[in-house]
Amino acid sequence: MKVLVTVAEVAEVEDKFEVSDDEIAEQYLTYDLNEWDDYAVEEAVQLSEEEEDVEVITATIGPERSEETIRMTLAKGADRAVRVWDEAIESADYLDINSKADLLAAVVEEENPDLVLSGVQSGDKANGATGVSLAQKIGFEWGAVVNKLELDVDGGVATVHRELEGGVEEVTDIETPAVLTIQSGINEPRYASLRGIRQAQRKPLDVQTLEDISLDADVVESPLAQTSMYKPESESDTTMWTGSPEDEAAQLADLLRNKGVVDA
Amino acid sequence: MSDVLIVTEHRRGELRDVSFEMISAGRELADETGGKLHAAVISGDVDTFADQVNRDGVDAIHTISDGEEFNHDIYTQALEQLANELDTSYVLIPHSVNGLDYAPAVAEALSLPLVTDAVAHSFDGTLEVTREQYGGKVETTIEVEADRAALTIRPAEWPQADGMGEADISTFDAAIDESAIRSTVTGFEEAAGGDVDISEADVLVSIGRGIEEEENLPLIEALVEATDATLSSSRPVVDNGWLPANRQVGQSGKVVTPDVYIAIGISGAVQHVAGMKGADTIIAINTDANAPIYDLADYGIEDDLFDVVPALIEEFGGSVPDM
């Protein structure tokens, strides 16, 4: 069985940052494996430990910088990785959901996996849509926001819990091959071991251009354009308590006492 | 004339509030495009739902009776056919867990560009959509350089439409290909219960990612004990397995309305805010003055929780645990 996990490297913004020319300057950004994808990788690696003959492949759309993050998924137990990138993607004005799903669909066609796992959303763009869009493109069944997965490999059914709002979970049987978008909390992602990190250096990481996956450059064209980025205007009218931690604590305590919600 | 189609949402026999918010979001857009507002009601007791959705602003309601509970294969097929039949320009779908399960498929089936999690939109010949990125730290404007698009609409951003409507209610016969339905809902389960009901508490001390490590929990527990409060948390704490699911406040956890909510090391992501914005008094302790939690906090302490919490424990006569 082949499990393909789509993983993204995401940017995290520091507490204090500036937006200039409709983007956040590089100095305020740090890059890491997308939190939801970390859970998806863990779910795939656990499957490979429970079932016979499971190959786990991670697929990433990302520049060379993202190879460190991709190596991390290999160190955690993925067998090999594919990174899609070239000049056309690099120079795209706005890589939209449709383009990303097209790129990943081309990788899926090459790899022909039985199961695709994808994080529910990315921490930076937070579209929450690539996985299901991909499923529709490749004709796989799918399930979004999965927080429990039991796979019946021979029966070709994934029994999943989908995490709905308000503490309710939907139990659904999904025919495979399928794309499942994985919710945080489904498992406890492991840390990479030193041995895993060493092994990861020797695992294959193939870089593929658009040409390699039989796509034309127009795949990254979009009818969408991001025309501005700004910090939202603060709606804050918070009364700030200041002073030493003891002063601040005393003011908070006074409020609770005045409200009569504490006896102490 | 660019018509707008909104999709309503129900679960276990009840329309969800977001359905009425969709009417407001859809009406706003239809007013700007000069088009009609259509609403789709799919699966379950569609006649009852249609009557309930018939509120001020809706021009036409289309019922599609296939299926009982939500199934994304039925929704995708039905909406593809309905949108084509009506020739609508804009399809608006809730940015809910179920919306995430079919909106991208509908957009793909109809070859529509998709913009998700819209918090505002405007139309002046061109559709512009406002959405957040980086956990709400920035907003962006997405310009749709196309005559048609699909949007998902963030819940609780638009008001719920009210007032009796005068919509034409009609049945739409969708040709559902049963062989393409390859997923089956077999039931529902409530997330972990437990002995504590945080929605009953008068004072909640709530912790988030800022707590950093499980080893720091005893510090917060000491504060909870000293103030006779109840302990709750935001999602990451539960995801890490540090607290059980019944302690989680937010969209996927519990909605709470205590007298006092003390948010410690919680940034205030929209999913969390959905669960606690109804608290009487909100107090935030967070080192990041720009954190969204300060948009709704009544009082704030912009200081390190590991300095403030011990001081608070002592203020209430408790003992600070050795860390």
mmCIF file of C-alpha atoms in Angstrom, chain B:
data_model
loop_
_atom_site.group_PDB
_atom_site.id
_atom_site.type_symbol
_atom_site.label_atom_id
_atom_site.label_comp_id
_atom_site.label_asym_id
_atom_site.label_seq_id
_atom_site.Cartn_x
_atom_site.Cartn_y
_atom_site.Cartn_z
ATOM 1 C CA MET B 1 -27.490 40.654 -13.405
ATOM 2 C CA SER B 2 -25.323 38.386 -11.328
ATOM 3 C CA ASP B 3 -27.367 36.062 -9.183
ATOM 4 C CA VAL B 4 -26.147 34.685 -5.883
ATOM 5 C CA LEU B 5 -26.774 31.183 -4.553
ATOM 6 C CA ILE B 6 -26.324 30.453 -0.856
ATOM 7 C CA VAL B 7 -26.315 27.005 0.700
ATOM 8 C CA THR B 8 -27.961 26.396 4.075
ATOM 9 C CA GLU B 9 -26.767 23.917 6.669
ATOM 10 C CA HIS B 10 -28.562 21.553 9.018
ATOM 11 C CA ARG B 11 -27.603 18.771 11.362
ATOM 12 C CA ARG B 12 -29.734 16.114 13.022
ATOM 13 C CA GLY B 13 -32.982 17.746 12.014
ATOM 14 C CA GLU B 14 -32.117 21.346 12.888
ATOM 15 C CA LEU B 15 -30.988 24.249 10.747
ATOM 16 C CA ARG B 16 -27.745 25.705 12.040
ATOM 17 C CA ASP B 17 -27.473 29.455 12.782
ATOM 18 C CA VAL B 18 -24.975 29.918 9.970
ATOM 19 C CA SER B 19 -27.847 29.355 7.516
ATOM 20 C CA PHE B 20 -29.400 32.671 8.534
ATOM 21 C CA GLU B 21 -26.020 34.407 8.429
ATOM 22 C CA MET B 22 -25.644 33.132 4.864
ATOM 23 C CA ILE B 23 -28.834 35.006 3.965
ATOM 24 C CA SER B 24 -27.300 38.282 5.195
ATOM 25 C CA ALA B 25 -23.987 37.664 3.434
ATOM 26 C CA GLY B 26 -25.751 36.631 0.230
ATOM 27 C CA ARG B 27 -28.244 39.506 0.287
ATOM 28 C CA GLU B 28 -25.435 42.013 0.755
ATOM 29 C CA LEU B 29 -23.690 40.691 -2.353
ATOM 30 C CA ALA B 30 -26.873 40.381 -4.410
ATOM 31 C CA ASP B 31 -27.771 44.009 -3.593
ATOM 32 C CA GLU B 32 -24.402 45.081 -4.959
ATOM 33 C CA THR B 33 -24.559 42.937 -8.095
ATOM 34 C CA GLY B 34 -28.233 43.746 -8.706
ATOM 35 C CA GLY B 35 -29.007 40.048 -8.853
ATOM 36 C CA LYS B 36 -31.377 37.691 -7.116
ATOM 37 C CA LEU B 37 -30.659 35.745 -3.965
ATOM 38 C CA HIS B 38 -31.314 32.017 -4.241
ATOM 39 C CA ALA B 39 -31.050 29.611 -1.315
ATOM 40 C CA ALA B 40 -30.503 25.873 -1.566
ATOM 41 C CA VAL B 41 -31.872 23.477 1.041
ATOM 42 C CA ILE B 42 -30.509 19.981 0.571
ATOM 43 C CA SER B 43 -31.383 16.661 2.280
ATOM 44 C CA GLY B 44 -33.572 15.914 5.290
ATOM 45 C CA ASP B 45 -36.912 17.586 5.969
ATOM 46 C CA VAL B 46 -36.453 20.159 3.230
ATOM 47 C CA ASP B 47 -40.005 21.532 3.343
ATOM 48 C CA THR B 48 -39.740 22.481 7.007
ATOM 49 C CA PHE B 49 -36.251 23.875 6.479
ATOM 50 C CA ALA B 50 -37.439 25.897 3.467
ATOM 51 C CA ASP B 51 -40.183 27.528 5.552
ATOM 52 C CA GLN B 52 -37.628 28.427 8.208
ATOM 53 C CA VAL B 53 -35.152 29.798 5.654
ATOM 54 C CA ASN B 54 -37.873 31.975 4.124
ATOM 55 C CA ARG B 55 -36.673 35.135 5.783
ATOM 56 C CA ASP B 56 -36.410 38.709 4.596
ATOM 57 C CA GLY B 57 -34.070 39.060 1.630
ATOM 58 C CA VAL B 58 -34.392 35.623 0.038
ATOM 59 C CA ASP B 59 -35.889 35.684 -3.472
ATOM 60 C CA ALA B 60 -36.103 31.964 -4.192
ATOM 61 C CA ILE B 61 -35.603 28.745 -2.248
ATOM 62 C CA HIS B 62 -34.782 25.487 -3.994
ATOM 63 C CA THR B 63 -35.362 22.234 -2.156
ATOM 64 C CA ILE B 64 -33.505 19.060 -3.049
ATOM 65 C CA SER B 65 -34.861 16.173 -1.017
ATOM 66 C CA ASP B 66 -32.245 13.485 -1.754
ATOM 67 C CA GLY B 67 -30.558 12.137 1.366
ATOM 68 C CA GLU B 68 -31.172 12.640 5.076
ATOM 69 C CA GLU B 69 -28.062 13.854 6.870
ATOM 70 C CA PHE B 70 -25.309 15.791 5.129
ATOM 71 C CA ASN B 71 -23.423 13.809 2.498
ATOM 72 C CA HIS B 72 -20.807 15.635 0.432
ATOM 73 C CA ASP B 73 -21.376 13.495 -2.683
ATOM 74 C CA ILE B 74 -25.069 14.433 -2.778
ATOM 75 C CA TYR B 75 -24.338 18.101 -1.989
ATOM 76 C CA THR B 76 -21.677 18.325 -4.687
ATOM 77 C CA GLN B 77 -23.817 16.772 -7.394
ATOM 78 C CA ALA B 78 -26.943 18.711 -6.405
ATOM 79 C CA LEU B 79 -25.181 22.072 -6.276
ATOM 80 C CA GLU B 80 -23.367 21.540 -9.546
ATOM 81 C CA GLN B 81 -26.704 20.927 -11.269
ATOM 82 C CA LEU B 82 -28.596 23.677 -9.446
ATOM 83 C CA ALA B 83 -25.959 26.355 -10.072
ATOM 84 C CA ASN B 84 -25.839 25.414 -13.738
ATOM 85 C CA GLU B 85 -29.640 25.450 -14.031
ATOM 86 C CA LEU B 86 -29.957 28.843 -12.306
ATOM 87 C CA ASP B 87 -26.857 30.186 -14.050
ATOM 88 C CA THR B 88 -25.762 31.868 -10.818
ATOM 89 C CA SER B 89 -22.543 33.849 -10.753
ATOM 90 C CA TYR B 90 -21.636 33.433 -7.105
ATOM 91 C CA VAL B 91 -22.032 30.385 -4.908
ATOM 92 C CA LEU B 92 -21.702 31.071 -1.179
ATOM 93 C CA ILE B 93 -21.118 28.170 1.207
ATOM 94 C CA PRO B 94 -20.597 28.254 4.985
ATOM 95 C CA HIS B 95 -16.968 27.973 6.109
ATOM 96 C CA SER B 96 -18.082 25.280 8.531
ATOM 97 C CA VAL B 97 -16.679 21.779 8.970
ATOM 98 C CA ASN B 98 -19.248 20.460 6.518
ATOM 99 C CA GLY B 99 -18.699 23.411 4.186
ATOM 100 C CA LEU B 100 -15.012 22.472 4.040
ATOM 101 C CA ASP B 101 -16.149 18.978 3.027
ATOM 102 C CA TYR B 102 -17.951 20.042 -0.158
ATOM 103 C CA ALA B 103 -17.165 23.660 -1.145
ATOM 104 C CA PRO B 104 -13.836 22.811 -2.846
ATOM 105 C CA ALA B 105 -15.493 19.951 -4.743
ATOM 106 C CA VAL B 106 -18.354 22.181 -5.906
ATOM 107 C CA ALA B 107 -15.918 24.876 -7.045
ATOM 108 C CA GLU B 108 -13.931 22.262 -8.935
ATOM 109 C CA ALA B 109 -17.031 20.704 -10.501
ATOM 110 C CA LEU B 110 -18.223 24.133 -11.673
ATOM 111 C CA SER B 111 -14.700 25.352 -12.594
ATOM 112 C CA LEU B 112 -15.102 28.322 -10.260
ATOM 113 C CA PRO B 113 -12.223 30.082 -8.530
ATOM 114 C CA LEU B 114 -12.600 29.539 -4.789
ATOM 115 C CA VAL B 115 -11.901 32.009 -2.000
ATOM 116 C CA THR B 116 -12.391 30.581 1.471
ATOM 117 C CA ASP B 117 -13.111 31.956 4.930
ATOM 118 C CA ALA B 118 -14.376 35.344 3.752
ATOM 119 C CA VAL B 119 -14.930 37.875 6.535
ATOM 120 C CA ALA B 120 -16.157 40.606 4.169
ATOM 121 C CA HIS B 121 -16.882 41.064 0.499
ATOM 122 C CA SER B 122 -17.745 43.906 -1.798
ATOM 123 C CA PHE B 123 -18.722 44.183 -5.429
ATOM 124 C CA ASP B 124 -18.202 47.157 -7.683
ATOM 125 C CA GLY B 125 -18.024 45.519 -11.067
ATOM 126 C CA THR B 126 -15.337 43.277 -9.567
ATOM 127 C CA LEU B 127 -15.697 41.085 -6.527
ATOM 128 C CA GLU B 128 -13.264 41.750 -3.696
ATOM 129 C CA VAL B 129 -13.029 39.434 -0.737
ATOM 130 C CA THR B 130 -11.404 40.112 2.619
ATOM 131 C CA ARG B 131 -9.794 37.201 4.390
ATOM 132 C CA GLU B 132 -7.341 36.782 7.224
ATOM 133 C CA GLN B 133 -3.970 35.082 7.172
ATOM 134 C CA TYR B 134 -1.373 34.081 9.741
ATOM 135 C CA GLY B 135 -3.958 33.329 12.391
ATOM 136 C CA GLY B 136 -5.677 36.694 12.074
ATOM 137 C CA LYS B 137 -2.498 38.766 12.298
ATOM 138 C CA VAL B 138 -3.138 40.299 8.889
ATOM 139 C CA GLU B 139 -6.066 40.817 6.572
ATOM 140 C CA THR B 140 -5.767 40.529 2.815
ATOM 141 C CA THR B 141 -7.887 41.632 -0.091
ATOM 142 C CA ILE B 142 -8.421 39.055 -2.821
ATOM 143 C CA GLU B 143 -9.620 40.445 -6.125
ATOM 144 C CA VAL B 144 -11.602 38.025 -8.281
ATOM 145 C CA GLU B 145 -10.757 38.750 -11.908
ATOM 146 C CA ALA B 146 -13.587 36.528 -13.142
ATOM 147 C CA ASP B 147 -17.352 36.882 -13.509
ATOM 148 C CA ARG B 148 -18.014 33.882 -11.356
ATOM 149 C CA ALA B 149 -16.678 32.501 -8.106
ATOM 150 C CA ALA B 150 -17.345 30.329 -5.093
ATOM 151 C CA LEU B 151 -16.826 31.727 -1.601
ATOM 152 C CA THR B 152 -16.937 30.196 1.817
ATOM 153 C CA ILE B 153 -18.296 32.522 4.465
ATOM 154 C CA ARG B 154 -16.892 32.614 7.991
ATOM 155 C CA PRO B 155 -19.594 31.818 10.569
ATOM 156 C CA ALA B 156 -20.675 34.521 13.020
ATOM 157 C CA GLU B 157 -19.316 37.397 10.885
ATOM 158 C CA TRP B 158 -22.662 38.427 9.392
ATOM 159 C CA PRO B 159 -25.839 38.946 11.433
ATOM 160 C CA GLN B 160 -28.625 36.416 11.190
ATOM 161 C CA ALA B 161 -31.380 37.521 8.835
ATOM 162 C CA ASP B 162 -34.802 37.775 10.413
ATOM 163 C CA GLY B 163 -38.255 38.919 9.376
ATOM 164 C CA MET B 164 -40.678 36.910 7.266
ATOM 165 C CA GLY B 165 -39.634 36.440 3.664
ATOM 166 C CA GLU B 166 -41.617 36.186 0.463
ATOM 167 C CA ALA B 167 -39.452 33.729 -1.419
ATOM 168 C CA ASP B 168 -40.714 31.389 -4.101
ATOM 169 C CA ILE B 169 -40.197 27.883 -2.788
ATOM 170 C CA SER B 170 -39.770 25.213 -5.417
ATOM 171 C CA THR B 171 -38.531 21.660 -5.737
ATOM 172 C CA PHE B 172 -35.409 21.036 -7.762
ATOM 173 C CA ASP B 173 -35.136 17.524 -9.160
ATOM 174 C CA ALA B 174 -31.456 16.736 -9.065
ATOM 175 C CA ALA B 175 -30.315 13.656 -10.943
ATOM 176 C CA ILE B 176 -28.170 12.083 -8.250
ATOM 177 C CA ASP B 177 -25.844 9.330 -9.469
ATOM 178 C CA GLU B 178 -26.047 6.849 -6.586
ATOM 179 C CA SER B 179 -22.931 5.012 -7.763
ATOM 180 C CA ALA B 180 -20.921 8.189 -7.147
ATOM 181 C CA ILE B 181 -21.925 8.199 -3.481
ATOM 182 C CA ARG B 182 -18.931 6.486 -1.956
ATOM 183 C CA SER B 183 -19.214 7.613 1.629
ATOM 184 C CA THR B 184 -21.882 6.842 4.217
ATOM 185 C CA VAL B 185 -22.575 8.551 7.514
ATOM 186 C CA THR B 186 -23.219 5.810 10.072
ATOM 187 C CA GLY B 187 -23.771 7.900 13.195
ATOM 188 C CA PHE B 188 -22.764 10.688 15.509
ATOM 189 C CA GLU B 189 -20.801 10.667 18.734
ATOM 190 C CA GLU B 190 -20.368 13.272 21.430
ATOM 191 C CA ALA B 191 -16.756 14.091 22.233
ATOM 192 C CA ALA B 192 -15.454 12.958 25.621
ATOM 193 C CA GLY B 193 -17.764 13.921 28.470
ATOM 194 C CA GLY B 194 -16.228 13.714 31.919
ATOM 195 C CA ASP B 195 -17.175 14.934 35.365
ATOM 196 C CA VAL B 196 -16.666 18.665 34.800
ATOM 197 C CA ASP B 197 -19.012 20.847 32.777
ATOM 198 C CA ILE B 198 -17.070 24.036 32.054
ATOM 199 C CA SER B 199 -20.209 25.685 30.635
ATOM 200 C CA GLU B 200 -21.662 25.731 34.179
ATOM 201 C CA ALA B 201 -18.714 27.570 35.750
ATOM 202 C CA ASP B 202 -18.941 31.168 37.061
ATOM 203 C CA VAL B 203 -15.205 31.777 36.817
ATOM 204 C CA LEU B 204 -13.002 30.097 34.235
ATOM 205 C CA VAL B 205 -9.238 30.190 34.282
ATOM 206 C CA SER B 206 -8.367 29.250 30.734
ATOM 207 C CA ILE B 207 -4.942 28.422 29.372
ATOM 208 C CA GLY B 208 -3.491 28.313 25.885
ATOM 209 C CA ARG B 209 -0.311 27.701 23.980
ATOM 210 C CA GLY B 210 1.502 30.230 26.196
ATOM 211 C CA ILE B 211 1.694 27.628 28.960
ATOM 212 C CA GLU B 212 4.461 26.094 26.819
ATOM 213 C CA GLU B 213 4.826 22.742 28.601
ATOM 214 C CA GLU B 214 2.716 20.230 30.472
ATOM 215 C CA GLU B 215 5.100 20.622 33.407
ATOM 216 C CA ASN B 216 3.736 24.152 33.892
ATOM 217 C CA LEU B 217 0.170 22.965 34.494
ATOM 218 C CA PRO B 218 0.512 22.722 38.329
ATOM 219 C CA LEU B 219 1.106 26.476 38.423
ATOM 220 C CA ILE B 220 -2.267 27.124 36.796
ATOM 221 C CA GLU B 221 -3.949 24.461 38.911
ATOM 222 C CA ALA B 222 -2.712 26.274 42.006
ATOM 223 C CA LEU B 223 -4.347 29.470 40.765
ATOM 224 C CA VAL B 224 -7.565 27.593 40.027
ATOM 225 C CA GLU B 225 -7.566 26.206 43.553
ATOM 226 C CA ALA B 226 -6.775 29.542 45.196
ATOM 227 C CA THR B 227 -9.622 31.285 43.358
ATOM 228 C CA ASP B 228 -12.063 28.368 43.481
ATOM 229 C CA ALA B 229 -12.387 28.691 39.719
ATOM 230 C CA THR B 230 -12.704 26.024 37.003
ATOM 231 C CA LEU B 231 -9.925 25.152 34.574
ATOM 232 C CA SER B 232 -10.505 25.294 30.826
ATOM 233 C CA SER B 233 -8.281 25.703 27.786
ATOM 234 C CA SER B 234 -7.907 26.515 24.123
ATOM 235 C CA ARG B 235 -7.405 23.847 21.509
ATOM 236 C CA PRO B 236 -3.603 23.341 21.471
ATOM 237 C CA VAL B 237 -3.599 22.282 25.137
ATOM 238 C CA VAL B 238 -6.136 19.529 24.385
ATOM 239 C CA ASP B 239 -4.406 18.581 21.120
ATOM 240 C CA ASN B 240 -1.230 18.030 23.135
ATOM 241 C CA GLY B 241 -3.106 15.735 25.493
ATOM 242 C CA TRP B 242 -2.422 17.938 28.546
ATOM 243 C CA LEU B 243 -6.129 18.352 29.340
ATOM 244 C CA PRO B 244 -9.142 16.217 28.321
ATOM 245 C CA ALA B 245 -11.461 17.325 25.510
ATOM 246 C CA ASN B 246 -14.240 18.335 27.921
ATOM 247 C CA ARG B 247 -12.076 21.296 29.023
ATOM 248 C CA GLN B 248 -11.843 22.811 25.547
ATOM 249 C CA VAL B 249 -13.500 26.165 24.868
ATOM 250 C CA GLY B 250 -14.254 27.072 21.255
ATOM 251 C CA GLN B 251 -15.926 26.161 18.022
ATOM 252 C CA SER B 252 -15.115 22.459 18.281
ATOM 253 C CA GLY B 253 -15.317 22.446 22.079
ATOM 254 C CA LYS B 254 -17.773 24.086 24.444
ATOM 255 C CA VAL B 255 -19.426 27.489 24.311
ATOM 256 C CA VAL B 256 -19.113 29.130 27.724
ATOM 257 C CA THR B 257 -20.678 32.231 29.280
ATOM 258 C CA PRO B 258 -19.072 32.641 32.707
ATOM 259 C CA ASP B 259 -19.140 35.823 34.809
ATOM 260 C CA VAL B 260 -15.374 36.059 34.495
ATOM 261 C CA TYR B 261 -13.092 34.466 31.898
ATOM 262 C CA ILE B 262 -9.377 34.740 32.545
ATOM 263 C CA ALA B 263 -7.488 33.913 29.342
ATOM 264 C CA ILE B 264 -3.878 33.074 30.143
ATOM 265 C CA GLY B 265 -1.450 32.683 27.239
ATOM 266 C CA ILE B 266 -4.316 32.499 24.755
ATOM 267 C CA SER B 267 -3.913 34.471 21.524
ATOM 268 C CA GLY B 268 -7.636 34.501 20.743
ATOM 269 C CA ALA B 269 -7.938 32.695 17.424
ATOM 270 C CA VAL B 270 -11.378 33.012 15.884
ATOM 271 C CA GLN B 271 -12.252 29.400 16.693
ATOM 272 C CA HIS B 272 -11.545 30.035 20.366
ATOM 273 C CA VAL B 273 -13.342 33.369 20.484
ATOM 274 C CA ALA B 274 -16.478 31.668 19.107
ATOM 275 C CA GLY B 275 -16.641 29.743 22.373
ATOM 276 C CA MET B 276 -16.078 32.503 24.943
ATOM 277 C CA LYS B 277 -17.095 35.876 23.562
ATOM 278 C CA GLY B 278 -20.317 35.686 25.574
ATOM 279 C CA ALA B 279 -18.435 35.872 28.889
ATOM 280 C CA ASP B 280 -19.454 38.835 31.078
ATOM 281 C CA THR B 281 -15.953 40.033 31.881
ATOM 282 C CA ILE B 282 -12.903 38.912 29.941
ATOM 283 C CA ILE B 283 -9.400 39.312 31.340
ATOM 284 C CA ALA B 284 -6.381 38.529 29.180
ATOM 285 C CA ILE B 285 -2.828 37.833 30.291
ATOM 286 C CA ASN B 286 -0.636 37.809 27.195
ATOM 287 C CA THR B 287 2.763 39.269 26.344
ATOM 288 C CA ASP B 288 1.675 40.084 22.782
ATOM 289 C CA ALA B 289 -0.193 43.403 22.814
ATOM 290 C CA ASN B 290 -1.352 42.718 19.247
ATOM 291 C CA ALA B 291 -2.916 39.353 20.086
ATOM 292 C CA PRO B 292 -6.547 39.233 18.908
ATOM 293 C CA ILE B 293 -7.671 38.348 22.446
ATOM 294 C CA TYR B 294 -7.249 42.057 23.269
ATOM 295 C CA ASP B 295 -9.933 42.888 20.704
ATOM 296 C CA LEU B 296 -12.511 41.626 23.138
ATOM 297 C CA ALA B 297 -10.787 41.624 26.537
ATOM 298 C CA ASP B 298 -12.201 44.100 29.066
ATOM 299 C CA TYR B 299 -8.982 44.042 31.087
ATOM 300 C CA GLY B 300 -5.487 43.039 30.135
ATOM 301 C CA ILE B 301 -2.056 42.374 31.557
ATOM 302 C CA GLU B 302 0.675 42.586 28.963
ATOM 303 C CA ASP B 303 3.200 40.647 30.965
ATOM 304 C CA ASP B 304 4.759 37.215 31.331
ATOM 305 C CA LEU B 305 2.258 34.733 32.744
ATOM 306 C CA PHE B 306 5.065 33.020 34.655
ATOM 307 C CA ASP B 307 5.552 36.245 36.625
ATOM 308 C CA VAL B 308 1.910 37.265 36.963
ATOM 309 C CA VAL B 309 0.348 33.924 37.884
ATOM 310 C CA PRO B 310 2.584 33.293 40.950
ATOM 311 C CA ALA B 311 1.803 36.829 42.138
ATOM 312 C CA LEU B 312 -1.900 36.118 41.698
ATOM 313 C CA ILE B 313 -1.703 32.874 43.637
ATOM 314 C CA GLU B 314 -0.060 34.706 46.521
ATOM 315 C CA GLU B 315 -2.613 37.485 46.311
ATOM 316 C CA PHE B 316 -5.309 34.877 46.999
ATOM 317 C CA GLY B 317 -3.380 33.191 49.776
ATOM 318 C CA GLY B 318 -2.463 30.086 47.812
ATOM 319 C CA SER B 319 0.912 28.451 47.655
ATOM 320 C CA VAL B 320 3.044 28.615 44.529
ATOM 321 C CA PRO B 321 4.238 25.153 43.507
ATOM 322 C CA ASP B 322 7.955 24.510 43.019
ATOM 323 C CA MET B 323 8.584 24.528 39.289
#
